[in-house]
């Protein structure tokens, strides 16, 4: 487990008593954050060091001149109309108490402050602007709602001013302030195009708590803008102070039709809704639809956001890289988590569109729900992530889940629904390590390749459920659980090949439960080929139609019950008790073919026949069971082939080795027992019944 920031460890401790403590929650959080502060890189000196008034007459400045401000210039509340192309350089002085009206020219950003108005068309001397909260009357600490509203208005006006003056980077150093808005769509700051809002490790922006409105304030919103970057800083929501139901809005960062947007190294926590959302301003069917495009979210930390840590609902080409995702949607003392409680949620609704998402190199733990879910979209790649919780996709297409580690979860691949059956295409699940969950991989619908995965200590390694046109190969399934299963199936399976897998566990190798049982599924078929099953219990199928087992190795036998159209060909099958292959229920089991297998049983006490065919019912039509050309070896008081209460069985060209019992024991009618060879054991077979053909045995 990775070491979490000190702030989060402390937060877990304080949450249990915060509602009754006399201390202010924001003060506690601020103290904790200060504990983890690192020394910030030296910033360019912006301090005002002058202490004497300027001795020149600003009204006498001529066109095209450059003034160096190394003194205190009081404009005395006036608006000064400057001649053309006047420039102002900074040298420790200040300008205040008035307005400069430019006609061309520039001003050094270090001279700007809330007491100096800028009009006209001046530009910044340098495109990088250092924002000092004290020079802009930002009211820090535990403040009133009015102060938090003031902070929002001040920050927005300053960003707008810097953008208007051709600034491209807005740098914030040490600041800890609340922000609030009374408009659901009005954030602390809208960011413009071609703009970088750069925060330091000492920058903390907080959502002001409110119990009088049904939303919380967004801190950042990018709306129909391009080439925008947000970097650094701590963004903290108000979920532990906003008690009651989750608000209708208030995601901390919202990107709506953002083009070429980067969010880098931002810490986002305690949102009353979600941490960050990427969407678009119009629906895909709209003639003027422009999706968010080329959004990159990297090196960010998300923690304890109430709904999802991060959501993408409408976008093209989104990358989420090297992010840390902690405790998504967890319950906290003053706010329960709110569905869907997912670390990263890719979820367009039916009018939205997602095309191209890459989630890579992320770390997740402690969430209340899944780590990553793709509820829709196309071309989604989830690669090289270290996750604690399960992941899933349902109606998405062209999903690639590659080289991830899931420490306490599995993968749900698809969903059993009409929409899922239409849209699930092109899935690849490869190279993943999946541990300690109920089902390692659930595979639904069609067109899935599942290969080279390691599945460890799961109740079921791989579950096929209503699956077609897929391939499952080169997977390793291991478990220490007595009740574990290797590969299971439900509902229907058609045109699926399961090959070259290795299953080692104390439970059952395979369990096929009522598969292809409906009338329209009678021609469905799937194949197990070249698999190695080293298990503690026999494999089993019941109520299943249309499965071939070819060239597999089973070391604990197999049972076929109430099943049809089954082929066992060229397998190596061994067991002790109670059988090696068991075929049961003569009323509903038929069309079973067992050919060219090597079958061995080591039991000596009469409970380990090689092939046991028996039934608890006397309803006996011709079963059309063929047992041909097998090599069968048993010991002690066991038969190579034992048939009771089944009719229409053909046993021919088999070779058997027994010790104390006949190779063939047969009680049935309309059978064919011919050309079988006893290599060791009693030479006479024990055959009774009517209308049987018996020869050359």
XYZ file of C-alpha atoms in Angstrom:
697
model
C 0.000 0.000 0.000
C 1.291 3.421 -0.876
C 1.845 6.025 1.844
C -0.906 8.633 1.879
C -0.303 12.324 2.460
C -0.259 13.327 6.097
C -3.370 15.458 5.639
C -5.520 12.471 4.786
C -4.312 10.404 7.706
C -5.169 13.227 10.061
C -8.503 13.816 8.331
C -9.622 10.262 9.006
C -8.833 10.774 12.677
C -10.678 14.065 13.061
C -13.804 13.192 11.077
C -15.248 11.109 13.912
C -15.510 14.064 16.312
C -15.719 17.052 14.057
C -19.467 17.631 14.434
C -19.178 18.141 18.195
C -15.773 19.804 18.366
C -15.426 23.487 19.133
C -12.626 23.751 16.598
C -13.382 25.039 13.127
C -13.101 22.321 10.465
C -11.390 24.630 8.004
C -8.796 25.621 10.581
C -8.021 21.973 11.320
C -7.639 21.152 7.641
C -5.477 24.227 7.088
C -3.182 23.204 9.947
C -2.864 19.704 8.529
C -2.018 20.955 5.085
C 0.692 23.205 6.475
C 2.351 20.133 7.989
C 3.035 18.716 4.526
C 4.113 21.932 2.841
C 7.444 21.785 1.082
C 9.730 24.675 0.454
C 8.440 26.470 -2.588
C 10.657 27.494 -5.444
C 11.867 31.057 -5.178
C 9.501 33.419 -6.897
C 10.450 36.569 -8.675
C 10.704 39.418 -6.150
C 7.444 41.348 -6.207
C 7.694 43.101 -2.861
C 7.052 46.840 -2.583
C 10.138 48.257 -0.901
C 9.752 51.971 -1.693
C 8.661 54.186 1.192
C 8.784 57.664 -0.363
C 6.308 59.398 -2.663
C 7.200 59.908 -6.302
C 8.482 63.423 -7.105
C 7.420 63.626 -10.761
C 4.231 64.904 -12.373
C 2.539 62.004 -14.154
C 0.477 64.423 -16.245
C 3.726 65.624 -17.802
C 4.700 62.213 -19.193
C 5.289 62.290 -22.935
C 4.449 59.754 -25.611
C 6.744 56.763 -26.110
C 8.379 57.175 -22.735
C 9.256 54.469 -20.194
C 8.804 55.258 -16.496
C 10.564 53.216 -13.827
C 8.493 53.099 -10.633
C 10.797 53.015 -7.619
C 8.573 55.200 -5.444
C 4.938 55.420 -4.255
C 2.726 57.002 -6.920
C -0.617 58.159 -5.469
C -3.069 59.023 -8.270
C -5.300 60.815 -5.735
C -8.451 59.134 -7.012
C -8.017 60.459 -10.548
C -8.097 58.856 -13.966
C -4.903 59.693 -15.818
C -5.196 59.638 -19.601
C -1.782 58.675 -20.856
C -0.274 59.661 -24.199
C 0.554 56.973 -26.738
C 2.837 54.069 -25.897
C 3.788 54.885 -22.338
C 5.483 52.019 -20.482
C 5.805 51.395 -16.733
C 8.653 49.292 -15.303
C 8.830 48.011 -11.726
C 11.703 48.760 -9.368
C 10.198 48.282 -5.905
C 7.588 51.054 -6.158
C 3.804 51.103 -6.385
C 0.898 52.894 -8.130
C -2.459 53.177 -6.352
C -5.605 55.180 -5.657
C -6.666 55.873 -9.240
C -6.847 54.711 -12.836
C -4.409 54.697 -15.729
C -5.994 54.971 -19.167
C -3.532 53.652 -21.762
C -3.199 54.253 -25.483
C -0.765 51.470 -26.239
C 2.242 50.743 -24.055
C 2.808 48.196 -21.308
C 2.923 47.924 -17.546
C 4.886 45.523 -15.392
C 2.440 43.125 -13.695
C 4.119 43.657 -10.333
C 2.623 47.156 -10.253
C -0.975 45.946 -10.570
C -3.225 45.846 -7.511
C -6.850 46.252 -6.522
C -6.391 49.992 -5.904
C -5.186 50.646 -9.453
C -7.657 50.691 -12.321
C -6.412 49.892 -15.827
C -8.281 51.163 -18.871
C -7.439 51.361 -22.536
C -5.289 48.876 -24.394
C -2.217 48.379 -22.251
C -0.512 44.984 -22.190
C 1.627 43.296 -19.572
C 5.337 43.663 -19.939
C 5.671 39.890 -19.409
C 2.943 37.280 -20.054
C 3.514 35.687 -16.615
C 1.622 37.378 -13.772
C 2.253 36.683 -10.082
C -0.939 37.057 -8.076
C -0.389 38.235 -4.500
C -3.563 37.874 -2.407
C -2.705 40.828 -0.160
C -2.355 43.176 -3.155
C -5.804 42.190 -4.387
C -7.712 42.276 -1.113
C -8.282 38.511 -0.964
C -9.693 37.821 2.484
C -8.069 34.655 3.787
C -8.895 32.370 6.682
C -12.224 31.761 8.377
C -14.392 34.459 6.806
C -18.042 35.359 6.271
C -20.127 34.484 3.236
C -19.828 38.100 2.069
C -16.047 37.812 2.187
C -16.134 34.540 0.248
C -18.339 36.227 -2.376
C -15.882 39.133 -2.481
C -13.023 36.696 -3.046
C -14.821 35.133 -5.998
C -15.564 38.487 -7.609
C -12.027 39.732 -7.027
C -10.378 36.650 -8.450
C -12.574 36.663 -11.542
C -11.968 40.375 -12.192
C -8.245 39.881 -11.835
C -8.166 36.891 -14.193
C -10.228 38.864 -16.721
C -7.883 41.842 -16.407
C -4.744 39.747 -16.890
C -6.273 38.001 -19.902
C -7.310 41.334 -21.417
C -3.754 42.567 -20.965
C -2.422 39.530 -22.919
C -1.224 37.664 -19.855
C -1.031 33.915 -20.408
C 0.112 32.556 -17.015
C -1.545 33.472 -13.740
C 0.644 32.312 -10.856
C -0.694 32.019 -7.318
C 1.665 31.493 -4.398
C 0.708 31.182 -0.750
C -3.045 31.632 -0.313
C -5.748 29.970 1.779
C -9.178 31.404 1.002
C -12.872 30.526 0.699
C -14.929 31.286 -2.423
C -18.697 31.386 -2.859
C -21.370 32.136 -5.454
C -25.153 32.443 -5.426
C -25.462 31.265 -9.042
C -25.424 27.514 -9.708
C -23.411 27.962 -12.922
C -21.090 30.711 -11.667
C -17.783 29.340 -10.327
C -15.105 31.029 -8.327
C -13.419 31.646 -11.651
C -14.126 31.063 -15.336
C -10.848 30.453 -17.107
C -10.343 31.934 -20.585
C -8.637 30.426 -23.619
C -4.852 30.375 -23.980
C -4.419 30.663 -20.241
C -2.539 28.844 -17.482
C -3.798 29.139 -13.893
C -0.734 28.008 -11.959
C -0.933 27.305 -8.231
C 1.866 26.422 -5.822
C 1.921 23.754 -3.125
C 0.933 26.541 -0.720
C -2.199 27.514 -2.633
C -5.472 26.378 -1.019
C -8.850 27.276 -2.469
C -11.935 26.224 -0.518
C -15.649 26.010 -1.259
C -17.601 28.115 1.209
C -20.222 25.973 3.000
C -23.869 26.883 2.753
C -27.047 25.377 4.186
C -29.412 27.790 2.416
C -28.924 26.717 -1.203
C -29.239 23.412 -3.035
C -25.834 23.569 -4.700
C -22.241 24.243 -3.779
C -19.910 26.542 -5.632
C -17.620 25.288 -8.356
C -14.082 26.540 -7.976
C -13.105 26.381 -11.665
C -15.150 26.220 -14.829
C -13.846 26.057 -18.387
C -16.724 26.733 -20.760
C -16.247 26.675 -24.538
C -12.575 27.635 -24.254
C -9.354 26.166 -25.611
C -5.703 25.823 -24.601
C -6.294 26.082 -20.859
C -4.113 24.665 -18.067
C -4.810 24.378 -14.344
C -1.840 23.234 -12.293
C -0.897 22.741 -8.662
C -2.815 23.740 -5.580
C -5.197 22.241 -3.050
C -8.902 22.497 -3.931
C -11.135 21.577 -1.016
C -14.894 21.158 -1.066
C -17.367 21.461 1.762
C -18.973 17.996 2.016
C -18.271 17.616 5.727
C -19.894 20.956 6.457
C -22.780 20.779 3.959
C -24.846 18.182 5.753
C -27.965 16.494 4.370
C -28.686 15.260 0.839
C -26.062 15.808 -1.845
C -26.479 19.112 -3.703
C -27.578 19.243 -7.321
C -24.334 20.826 -8.503
C -20.936 21.791 -7.232
C -18.219 19.725 -8.878
C -14.950 21.434 -7.988
C -13.578 21.605 -11.560
C -15.979 21.461 -14.522
C -14.667 21.331 -18.092
C -17.486 21.978 -20.574
C -16.495 21.974 -24.248
C -12.878 22.514 -23.326
C -10.424 22.035 -26.192
C -6.819 21.147 -25.393
C -7.192 21.431 -21.625
C -4.612 20.212 -19.088
C -5.200 19.710 -15.362
C -1.837 18.905 -13.800
C -0.801 18.114 -10.213
C -3.977 19.443 -8.620
C -5.224 18.038 -5.305
C -9.051 17.836 -5.264
C -10.857 16.639 -2.143
C -14.078 16.692 -0.140
C -16.366 17.857 -2.935
C -20.051 17.733 -2.064
C -20.590 16.324 -5.577
C -17.698 15.092 -7.758
C -14.105 16.201 -7.906
C -13.794 16.912 -11.637
C -16.120 16.475 -14.614
C -15.488 16.674 -18.359
C -18.572 17.252 -20.530
C -19.835 19.338 -23.446
C -22.116 22.333 -23.696
C -24.510 20.729 -26.200
C -25.690 17.219 -26.975
C -24.179 15.227 -29.815
C -27.379 15.488 -31.899
C -27.260 19.281 -31.848
C -26.188 20.913 -35.119
C -23.777 23.170 -33.204
C -22.345 20.382 -31.051
C -18.664 20.772 -30.190
C -17.390 18.186 -27.712
C -14.657 18.627 -25.180
C -11.535 17.412 -26.942
C -7.931 16.578 -26.068
C -8.332 16.947 -22.307
C -5.419 15.686 -20.193
C -5.751 15.123 -16.452
C -2.390 14.101 -15.021
C -0.488 13.812 -11.746
C -3.595 14.811 -9.780
C -4.835 13.511 -6.435
C -8.536 13.003 -5.740
C -9.742 12.179 -2.252
C -13.084 11.595 -0.536
C -15.255 13.363 -3.064
C -18.851 12.554 -2.271
C -20.060 11.212 -5.610
C -17.258 10.342 -8.027
C -13.665 11.419 -7.788
C -13.576 12.070 -11.546
C -16.235 11.834 -14.292
C -16.147 12.038 -18.094
C -19.609 12.279 -19.668
C -19.056 13.844 -23.121
C -15.631 14.200 -24.749
C -13.246 13.109 -27.483
C -9.671 12.031 -26.723
C -9.407 12.288 -22.956
C -6.266 11.156 -21.117
C -6.154 10.475 -17.376
C -2.555 9.758 -16.410
C -0.701 9.095 -13.168
C -3.511 10.200 -10.873
C -4.154 9.032 -7.317
C -7.735 8.181 -6.413
C -8.574 7.780 -2.744
C -11.848 6.985 -0.956
C -14.317 7.902 -3.710
C -17.839 8.198 -2.364
C -17.074 7.013 1.151
C -19.434 7.744 4.001
C -18.214 10.463 6.342
C -19.618 11.575 9.693
C -21.674 14.425 8.237
C -22.276 13.227 4.665
C -22.970 9.794 3.260
C -21.491 8.923 -0.104
C -23.754 9.505 -3.100
C -24.189 7.118 -6.034
C -22.455 6.113 -8.217
C -19.410 6.416 -5.877
C -16.751 5.573 -8.477
C -13.096 6.537 -8.706
C -13.224 7.308 -12.446
C -16.651 7.209 -14.075
C -16.950 7.243 -17.885
C -20.699 7.737 -18.265
C -22.422 9.416 -21.216
C -26.190 9.472 -21.230
C -28.128 8.585 -24.384
C -27.661 12.097 -25.854
C -23.969 12.342 -25.033
C -20.912 10.902 -26.709
C -17.507 9.634 -25.597
C -14.886 8.615 -28.128
C -11.325 7.960 -27.031
C -10.381 7.713 -23.332
C -7.036 6.545 -21.967
C -6.702 5.848 -18.233
C -3.140 4.886 -17.371
C -0.668 4.673 -14.483
C -3.276 5.582 -11.848
C -3.463 4.356 -8.244
C -6.764 3.773 -6.442
C -7.741 2.625 -2.985
C -10.347 2.941 -0.272
C -13.334 3.751 -2.489
C -16.890 2.860 -1.595
C -17.682 1.528 -5.077
C -15.808 0.554 -8.213
C -12.409 1.959 -9.130
C -13.129 2.575 -12.847
C -16.397 2.154 -14.763
C -17.068 2.804 -18.443
C -20.851 2.948 -18.633
C -20.686 3.826 -22.310
C -18.452 5.264 -24.983
C -16.077 3.990 -27.645
C -12.329 3.359 -27.787
C -11.527 3.235 -24.083
C -8.117 2.012 -22.912
C -7.423 1.257 -19.254
C -3.751 0.360 -18.897
C -1.135 -0.149 -16.190
C -3.224 1.011 -13.239
C -2.851 -0.188 -9.641
C -6.379 -0.530 -8.259
C -7.930 -1.811 -5.071
C -11.589 -1.880 -6.114
C -13.267 -3.658 -9.068
C -13.564 -2.172 -12.553
C -16.236 -2.589 -15.219
C -17.610 -1.554 -18.553
C -21.187 -2.182 -19.613
C -22.421 -0.729 -22.927
C -19.071 0.586 -24.163
C -17.317 -0.642 -27.309
C -13.666 -1.193 -28.254
C -12.553 -1.359 -24.643
C -8.985 -2.440 -23.874
C -8.150 -3.403 -20.284
C -4.413 -4.058 -20.225
C -1.726 -4.785 -17.625
C -3.654 -3.571 -14.581
C -3.379 -4.862 -11.018
C -6.647 -5.162 -9.099
C -5.936 -6.035 -5.491
C -9.483 -6.652 -4.213
C -11.682 -6.718 -7.266
C -12.555 -8.209 -10.612
C -13.527 -7.052 -14.093
C -17.114 -6.930 -15.333
C -16.834 -7.085 -19.122
C -20.174 -5.995 -20.529
C -23.727 -6.141 -19.271
C -26.501 -8.587 -20.078
C -28.943 -6.246 -21.789
C -30.277 -5.541 -25.268
C -28.152 -2.386 -25.536
C -25.058 -4.211 -24.345
C -25.599 -6.972 -26.897
C -25.754 -4.339 -29.639
C -22.799 -2.180 -28.602
C -20.206 -4.430 -26.955
C -17.565 -5.011 -29.626
C -13.795 -5.220 -29.838
C -12.941 -5.868 -26.178
C -9.448 -6.959 -25.147
C -8.670 -7.962 -21.549
C -5.001 -8.886 -21.286
C -2.054 -8.915 -18.919
C -4.041 -8.088 -15.795
C -3.467 -9.428 -12.287
C -6.797 -9.868 -10.496
C -6.987 -10.894 -6.850
C -9.260 -11.590 -3.906
C -12.733 -11.133 -5.324
C -15.904 -13.096 -5.966
C -15.507 -13.373 -9.743
C -12.244 -12.500 -11.467
C -13.640 -11.741 -14.941
C -17.308 -11.742 -15.973
C -17.665 -11.841 -19.748
C -20.964 -10.926 -21.414
C -22.269 -10.416 -24.944
C -19.686 -10.873 -27.718
C -16.344 -10.140 -29.372
C -14.087 -10.374 -26.313
C -10.506 -11.615 -26.191
C -9.382 -12.548 -22.669
C -5.755 -13.647 -22.520
C -2.533 -13.636 -20.480
C -4.290 -12.657 -17.242
C -3.400 -13.883 -13.736
C -6.435 -14.496 -11.539
C -5.615 -15.237 -7.901
C -7.862 -16.308 -4.998
C -11.192 -15.462 -6.603
C -14.370 -17.446 -5.976
C -14.705 -17.938 -9.743
C -11.805 -17.276 -12.070
C -13.707 -16.541 -15.295
C -17.491 -16.475 -15.728
C -19.056 -16.620 -19.201
C -22.615 -15.321 -19.176
C -24.570 -14.953 -22.434
C -21.341 -14.821 -24.425
C -20.707 -15.240 -28.173
C -17.871 -15.011 -30.691
C -15.063 -14.744 -28.150
C -11.735 -16.289 -27.185
C -10.312 -17.015 -23.722
C -6.711 -18.217 -23.685
C -3.338 -18.310 -21.895
C -4.831 -17.252 -18.560
C -3.549 -18.568 -15.224
C -6.136 -19.120 -12.511
C -4.936 -20.053 -9.014
C -6.640 -20.101 -5.640
C -6.281 -21.289 -2.044
C -10.059 -21.181 -1.516
C -11.724 -24.569 -0.981
C -14.915 -23.370 -2.672
C -13.251 -21.801 -5.681
C -14.095 -22.515 -9.328
C -11.924 -22.137 -12.402
C -14.169 -21.365 -15.382
C -17.949 -21.206 -15.092
C -20.800 -20.407 -17.435
C -24.453 -19.386 -17.324
C -27.235 -18.673 -19.819
C -25.758 -19.251 -23.287
C -22.320 -19.547 -24.889
C -21.766 -19.792 -28.639
C -18.678 -19.764 -30.847
C -16.351 -19.299 -27.895
C -13.007 -21.078 -27.639
C -11.375 -21.517 -24.230
C -7.826 -22.765 -24.777
C -4.354 -23.040 -23.238
C -5.457 -21.871 -19.800
C -3.984 -23.219 -16.561
C -6.262 -23.680 -13.562
C -4.798 -24.704 -10.190
C -7.102 -24.624 -7.166
C -8.763 -26.863 -4.543
C -12.283 -26.351 -5.895
C -13.906 -27.259 -9.218
C -12.183 -26.855 -12.552
C -15.360 -26.052 -14.515
C -19.027 -25.557 -13.716
C -21.449 -25.124 -16.627
C -24.905 -24.474 -15.213
C -27.918 -24.658 -17.557
C -26.071 -23.357 -20.596
C -27.735 -23.270 -24.049
C -30.913 -24.763 -22.632
C -33.482 -22.784 -24.628
C -34.944 -24.091 -27.878
C -33.265 -21.399 -29.984
C -29.875 -22.293 -28.495
C -29.744 -25.984 -29.400
C -27.212 -25.443 -32.190
C -24.896 -23.252 -30.087
C -21.435 -24.657 -29.407
C -18.302 -23.731 -27.462
C -14.967 -25.469 -27.046
C -12.461 -26.143 -24.271
C -9.133 -27.031 -25.891
C -5.602 -27.635 -24.542
C -6.345 -26.470 -20.997
C -4.618 -27.790 -17.871
C -6.953 -28.290 -14.898
C -5.189 -29.166 -11.644
C -8.040 -29.011 -9.135
C -9.286 -30.608 -5.946
C -12.824 -31.358 -7.168
C -14.247 -32.697 -10.395
C -15.544 -30.428 -13.125
C -19.266 -30.425 -13.722
C -21.938 -29.524 -16.223
C -25.684 -29.749 -15.808
C -28.514 -28.779 -18.107
C -25.989 -27.831 -20.790
C -26.012 -28.298 -24.555
C -23.245 -28.061 -27.132
C -19.749 -28.160 -25.628
C -16.569 -29.897 -26.820
C -13.603 -30.818 -24.628
C -10.548 -31.509 -26.765
C -6.988 -32.306 -25.635
C -7.421 -30.970 -22.094
C -5.871 -32.351 -18.927
C -8.198 -32.940 -15.943
C -6.690 -34.379 -12.791
C -9.915 -34.690 -10.823
C -12.525 -36.000 -13.222
C -15.707 -34.641 -14.770
C -19.485 -35.095 -14.352
C -22.049 -34.708 -17.162
C -25.606 -34.345 -15.887
C -28.817 -33.583 -17.814
C -26.717 -32.491 -20.787
C -26.656 -33.023 -24.538
C -24.335 -32.733 -27.537
C -21.160 -33.103 -25.513
C -17.811 -34.265 -26.903
C -14.781 -35.443 -24.907
C -11.940 -36.099 -27.352
C -8.235 -36.763 -26.735
C -8.275 -35.550 -23.134
C -6.132 -36.867 -20.293
C -8.439 -37.377 -17.324
C -7.423 -38.771 -13.928
C -9.099 -39.050 -10.542
C -9.441 -41.080 -7.378
C -12.952 -41.192 -5.966
C -15.793 -41.225 -7.011
C -15.194 -41.581 -10.806
C -13.121 -40.226 -13.632
C -16.010 -39.441 -16.005
C -19.596 -39.638 -14.794
C -22.631 -39.471 -17.099
C -25.963 -39.276 -15.260
C -29.733 -38.870 -15.771
C -30.802 -41.166 -18.600
C -34.048 -39.267 -19.154
C -32.442 -36.017 -20.343
C -28.811 -36.820 -21.060
C -28.042 -37.871 -24.632
C -25.734 -37.431 -27.599
C -22.559 -37.775 -25.560
C -19.338 -38.734 -27.368
C -16.244 -39.884 -25.479
C -13.423 -40.782 -27.875
C -9.644 -41.207 -27.875
C -9.165 -40.153 -24.249
C -6.672 -41.416 -21.691
C -8.658 -42.152 -18.534
C -7.230 -43.314 -15.221
C -8.590 -43.832 -11.715
C -6.465 -44.762 -8.697
C -9.238 -45.684 -6.249
C -9.207 -49.331 -5.075
C -12.382 -49.598 -2.997
C -15.067 -49.800 -5.673
C -15.703 -46.047 -5.823
C -13.544 -45.066 -8.743
C -14.794 -46.405 -12.090
C -13.136 -45.047 -15.207
C -16.370 -44.118 -16.988
C -19.493 -44.357 -14.843
C -22.852 -44.138 -16.633
C -25.834 -44.401 -14.320
C -29.142 -42.779 -13.486
C -31.720 -42.457 -10.787
C -34.605 -42.708 -13.237
C -36.151 -45.622 -15.110
C -37.307 -43.455 -18.034
C -34.822 -44.822 -20.536
C -34.857 -43.985 -24.225
C -31.878 -44.502 -26.472
C -29.201 -42.160 -25.173
C -26.917 -42.174 -28.221
C -23.812 -42.305 -26.021
C -20.623 -43.303 -27.812
C -17.568 -44.516 -25.852
C -14.885 -45.339 -28.415
C -11.144 -45.847 -28.692
C -10.286 -44.778 -25.145
C -7.427 -46.070 -22.985
C -8.852 -46.736 -19.535
C -6.977 -47.851 -16.430
C -8.506 -48.539 -13.005
C -7.470 -50.371 -9.851
C -9.014 -52.600 -7.195
C -12.753 -53.201 -7.188
C -13.582 -50.843 -10.050
C -14.660 -51.264 -13.648
C -13.185 -49.501 -16.630
C -16.679 -48.764 -17.977
C -19.766 -49.183 -15.771
C -23.230 -48.624 -17.304
C -26.550 -48.916 -15.492
C -30.050 -47.642 -16.345
C -28.974 -46.248 -19.726
C -30.015 -47.654 -23.093
C -28.575 -47.094 -26.540
C -24.946 -46.949 -25.454
C -22.126 -47.899 -27.853
C -18.845 -49.099 -26.322
C -16.284 -50.134 -28.917
C -12.557 -50.301 -29.603
C -11.573 -49.319 -26.075
C -8.541 -50.719 -24.245
C -8.736 -51.384 -20.539
C -6.602 -52.311 -17.559
C -8.299 -53.430 -14.355
C -7.316 -55.440 -11.283
C -10.238 -57.191 -9.567
C -13.303 -56.300 -11.658
C -14.247 -56.775 -15.319
C -13.257 -54.057 -17.726
C -16.910 -53.561 -18.794
C -19.935 -53.807 -16.500
C -23.148 -53.215 -18.494
C -26.832 -53.229 -17.511
C -28.900 -51.793 -20.338
C -30.703 -52.430 -23.570
C -30.083 -51.713 -27.256
C -26.380 -51.381 -26.662
C -23.378 -52.137 -28.855
C -20.327 -53.538 -27.060
C -17.729 -54.616 -29.612
C -14.000 -54.871 -30.221
C -12.918 -53.842 -26.736
C -9.625 -55.168 -25.384
C -8.828 -56.074 -21.798
C -5.100 -55.561 -21.326
C -5.072 -56.542 -17.645
C -7.602 -57.912 -15.172
C -10.465 -60.428 -15.528
C -10.873 -61.428 -19.177
C -14.673 -61.665 -19.167
C -16.911 -58.621 -19.181
C -20.190 -58.533 -17.205
C -22.975 -57.654 -19.666
C -26.757 -58.034 -19.243
C -29.777 -56.621 -21.040
C -31.928 -57.092 -24.108
C -31.272 -56.399 -27.764
C -27.560 -55.761 -27.205
C -24.865 -56.463 -29.815
C -21.830 -57.971 -28.121
C -18.779 -59.281 -30.013
C -14.982 -59.438 -30.179
C -14.407 -58.283 -26.621
